Tab-separated table of C-alpha atoms in Angstrom:
chain	number	residue	atom	x	y	z
A	184	LEU	CA	129.304	159.993	67.051
A	185	ASP	CA	127.690	162.245	64.485
A	186	GLU	CA	125.419	161.364	61.550
A	187	ILE	CA	125.584	157.638	62.275
A	188	ASP	CA	122.712	156.948	59.887
A	189	ALA	CA	125.076	157.753	56.992
A	190	TYR	CA	127.459	154.850	57.736
A	191	ASP	CA	127.208	151.458	56.059
A	192	GLU	CA	125.955	148.366	57.944
A	193	MET	CA	129.434	147.168	58.820
A	194	LEU	CA	130.439	150.468	60.427
A	195	GLN	CA	127.078	150.778	62.201
A	196	GLY	CA	127.625	147.273	63.616
A	197	SER	CA	131.067	148.336	64.820
A	198	ILE	CA	129.563	151.429	66.415
A	199	GLN	CA	127.050	149.265	68.272
A	200	VAL	CA	129.820	147.002	69.607
A	201	LEU	CA	131.876	150.046	70.590
A	202	SER	CA	128.852	151.597	72.314
A	203	LYS	CA	128.262	148.452	74.394
A	204	ALA	CA	131.948	148.319	75.375
A	205	LEU	CA	131.999	152.005	76.323
A	206	SER	CA	128.805	151.556	78.346
A	207	ALA	CA	130.356	148.624	80.228
A	208	LEU	CA	133.332	150.852	81.064
A	209	GLY	CA	131.065	153.707	82.155
A	210	VAL	CA	132.216	156.055	79.377
A	211	PRO	CA	129.631	158.709	78.436
A	212	GLN	CA	128.685	158.779	74.760
A	213	MET	CA	126.266	160.430	72.401
A	214	ALA	CA	125.044	159.220	69.029
A	215	MET	CA	123.515	161.849	66.755
A	216	SER	CA	121.473	161.207	63.685
A	217	ALA	CA	118.439	162.476	61.863
A	218	THR	CA	117.316	158.853	61.478
A	219	LEU	CA	118.317	155.838	63.538
A	220	PRO	CA	118.110	152.344	62.028
A	221	SER	CA	115.545	150.092	63.772
A	222	SER	CA	118.231	147.638	64.906
A	223	PHE	CA	120.182	150.463	66.538
A	224	VAL	CA	117.068	151.740	68.319
A	225	GLU	CA	116.340	148.264	69.694
A	226	ASP	CA	119.923	147.883	70.949
A	227	MET	CA	120.100	151.353	72.476
A	228	PHE	CA	116.648	151.519	74.054
A	229	VAL	CA	116.235	148.510	76.262
A	230	ASP	CA	113.327	148.148	78.685
A	231	GLU	CA	114.790	150.568	81.191
A	232	MET	CA	117.921	152.703	81.519
A	233	GLU	CA	119.213	155.370	83.874
A	234	PHE	CA	121.030	158.500	82.763
A	235	GLU	CA	122.889	160.859	85.035
A	236	ASP	CA	122.196	164.523	84.417
A	237	VAL	CA	125.509	165.918	83.165
A	238	THR	CA	124.367	169.526	83.445
A	239	GLY	CA	124.888	169.404	87.196
A	240	GLU	CA	121.388	170.719	87.839
A	241	GLY	CA	119.501	167.519	88.583
A	242	GLY	CA	119.803	163.873	89.511
A	243	THR	CA	119.266	160.825	87.364
A	244	PHE	CA	116.555	160.311	84.778
A	245	ARG	CA	114.964	156.896	84.461
A	246	VAL	CA	113.940	156.105	80.896
A	247	ALA	CA	111.452	153.419	79.954
A	248	ALA	CA	111.240	152.667	76.256
A	249	ASP	CA	108.249	151.164	74.495
A	250	ILE	CA	109.585	149.306	71.471
A	251	THR	CA	106.520	147.216	70.739
A	252	GLU	CA	105.181	146.691	67.259
A	253	SER	CA	101.897	148.446	67.991
A	254	GLN	CA	101.259	152.164	68.279
A	255	PRO	CA	102.311	153.193	71.786
A	256	SER	CA	99.760	154.403	74.275
A	257	LEU	CA	100.555	156.876	76.998
A	258	PRO	CA	102.192	155.432	80.106
A	259	GLU	CA	100.054	155.192	83.238
A	260	ALA	CA	102.512	157.540	84.987
A	261	VAL	CA	101.463	160.348	82.595
A	262	ARG	CA	97.795	159.714	83.286
A	263	GLU	CA	98.378	159.932	87.053
A	264	ALA	CA	101.025	162.675	87.254
A	265	GLU	CA	100.338	166.008	88.872
A	266	ARG	CA	102.497	167.693	86.208
A	267	ALA	CA	103.227	165.956	82.887
A	268	ILE	CA	104.322	166.777	79.363
A	269	VAL	CA	103.729	164.618	76.301
A	270	TYR	CA	105.736	165.347	73.140
A	271	ALA	CA	104.490	164.012	69.824
A	272	ASN	CA	106.448	164.208	66.576
A	273	THR	CA	103.358	165.025	64.516
A	274	THR	CA	100.250	167.112	65.076
A	275	ASP	CA	97.996	164.148	64.308
A	276	ARG	CA	99.704	162.011	66.945
A	277	ALA	CA	99.530	164.886	69.449
A	278	LYS	CA	95.763	165.009	68.886
A	279	GLU	CA	95.549	161.232	69.426
A	280	TYR	CA	97.463	161.477	72.715
A	281	TYR	CA	95.331	164.424	73.815
A	282	ASN	CA	92.086	162.589	73.036
A	283	ASP	CA	93.404	159.493	74.816
A	284	LEU	CA	93.818	161.405	78.094
A	285	ASN	CA	90.804	161.244	80.378
A	286	ARG	CA	91.615	164.448	82.277
A	287	THR	CA	90.078	167.900	82.492
A	288	ASP	CA	93.426	169.640	83.197
A	289	LYS	CA	94.957	169.038	79.772
A	290	VAL	CA	96.168	171.390	77.042
A	291	LEU	CA	96.972	170.675	73.377
A	292	TYR	CA	99.647	172.875	71.753
A	293	HIS	CA	100.945	172.608	68.178
A	294	SER	CA	101.930	174.778	65.222
A	295	ARG	CA	98.578	174.617	63.423
A	296	PHE	CA	97.038	177.016	65.930
A	297	THR	CA	96.951	180.668	64.850
A	298	ARG	CA	99.384	183.074	66.513
A	299	PRO	CA	96.718	184.645	68.802
A	300	ASP	CA	95.545	181.171	69.826
A	301	ARG	CA	99.127	180.115	70.504
A	302	GLN	CA	99.670	183.134	72.741
A	303	SER	CA	96.564	182.253	74.758
A	304	LEU	CA	97.625	178.590	74.941
A	305	GLU	CA	101.130	179.537	76.097
A	306	GLU	CA	99.630	181.563	78.940
A	307	ASP	CA	97.487	178.569	79.921
A	308	ILE	CA	100.512	176.253	79.765
A	309	LEU	CA	102.603	178.592	81.929
A	310	GLN	CA	99.739	178.819	84.439
A	311	ARG	CA	99.700	175.007	84.658
A	312	LEU	CA	103.385	174.034	84.367
A	313	GLY	CA	105.255	177.246	85.175
A	314	GLU	CA	107.334	177.429	88.352
A	315	SER	CA	104.307	178.031	90.591
A	316	GLY	CA	101.810	176.362	88.246
A	317	THR	CA	98.630	174.588	89.241
A	318	GLY	CA	99.476	171.322	87.452
A	319	GLY	CA	98.071	169.405	84.530
A	320	VAL	CA	99.157	167.686	81.334
A	321	VAL	CA	100.376	169.462	78.215
A	322	VAL	CA	100.465	167.553	74.931
A	323	MET	CA	102.576	169.298	72.313
A	324	THR	CA	104.736	168.984	69.249
A	325	GLN	CA	108.222	170.404	68.795
A	326	ILE	CA	106.799	173.941	68.970
A	327	GLY	CA	107.089	173.669	72.750
A	328	GLU	CA	110.627	172.325	72.932
A	329	MET	CA	112.505	175.553	73.545
A	330	SER	CA	110.659	178.731	74.339
A	331	LEU	CA	108.460	177.742	77.298
A	332	ASN	CA	109.878	177.903	80.819
A	333	ILE	CA	107.844	174.983	82.139
A	334	SER	CA	108.560	171.832	84.085
A	335	ALA	CA	106.986	168.412	84.624
A	336	ASP	CA	107.591	165.469	86.928
A	337	VAL	CA	106.762	162.962	84.200
A	338	MET	CA	107.389	163.224	80.481
A	339	ALA	CA	106.523	160.959	77.580
A	340	SER	CA	108.098	161.595	74.195
A	341	ASP	CA	108.006	160.018	70.792
A	342	LEU	CA	111.481	158.832	69.874
A	343	CYS	CA	113.238	161.665	68.035
A	344	PRO	CA	116.740	162.889	67.161
A	345	ILE	CA	118.909	163.338	70.246
A	346	ASP	CA	119.203	167.125	69.998
A	347	ARG	CA	115.413	167.439	70.061
A	348	LEU	CA	115.163	164.905	72.883
A	349	ALA	CA	117.681	166.911	74.913
A	350	GLN	CA	115.554	170.044	74.416
A	351	ARG	CA	112.442	168.146	75.487
A	352	ALA	CA	114.107	166.616	78.546
A	353	GLY	CA	115.192	170.108	79.555
A	354	ARG	CA	111.563	170.730	80.521
A	355	MET	CA	111.626	167.970	83.140
A	356	LYS	CA	112.084	168.712	86.856
A	357	ARG	CA	113.401	172.142	85.910
A	358	PHE	CA	112.456	173.776	89.215
A	359	SER	CA	113.496	170.899	91.490
A	360	GLU	CA	116.486	168.816	92.558
A	361	GLU	CA	114.399	165.616	92.444
A	362	ASP	CA	114.537	162.962	89.740
A	363	GLY	CA	111.956	162.836	86.974
A	364	GLU	CA	110.593	160.058	84.803
A	365	LEU	CA	111.028	160.122	81.030
A	366	TYR	CA	109.199	157.598	78.862
A	367	LEU	CA	110.299	157.154	75.244
A	368	MET	CA	107.764	155.813	72.769
A	369	ARG	CA	108.601	154.533	69.316
A	370	PRO	CA	105.831	155.485	66.884
A	371	GLN	CA	104.880	153.020	64.202
A	372	LYS	CA	104.401	153.942	60.542
A	373	ASN	CA	100.843	152.622	60.395
């Protein structure tokens, strides 16, 4: 289902009913949109879901969604993980997540860094989360969604359009056949 944000309330309601029916029948589905209505997010992202990796390269991904009314904090699993990635939709939120982490093995990566600084940061990130990396936590914005060949056991991501989420999730358990944990967080406007 493409561009579902463009449909009126009646059609969106029908899509939600159809989605629940298809889920009950075990039919895979994908909803794409630049913006999802709040009611749709609440229906789609329940407390916990499991997705099977359809690429054939991994197992299942367990997703825990924080849909509270307060600004989400990082899950405990990120704080304790040997290798973790946190994706923020904005640079300011990435800085908040970074400052919230009480770890010495953390890296902040976003587009406001100069090109030479980004090159140095990318080397640091690869040293930590590359295939034979030493471990750590990388907090980044969408700048790190595609070009870095890194992997984490645990990932936390701000809720975002599905194509971006798929790119982000592609950095999870990339060098392993084991399952990873993906936590989705819904940022609040204030």
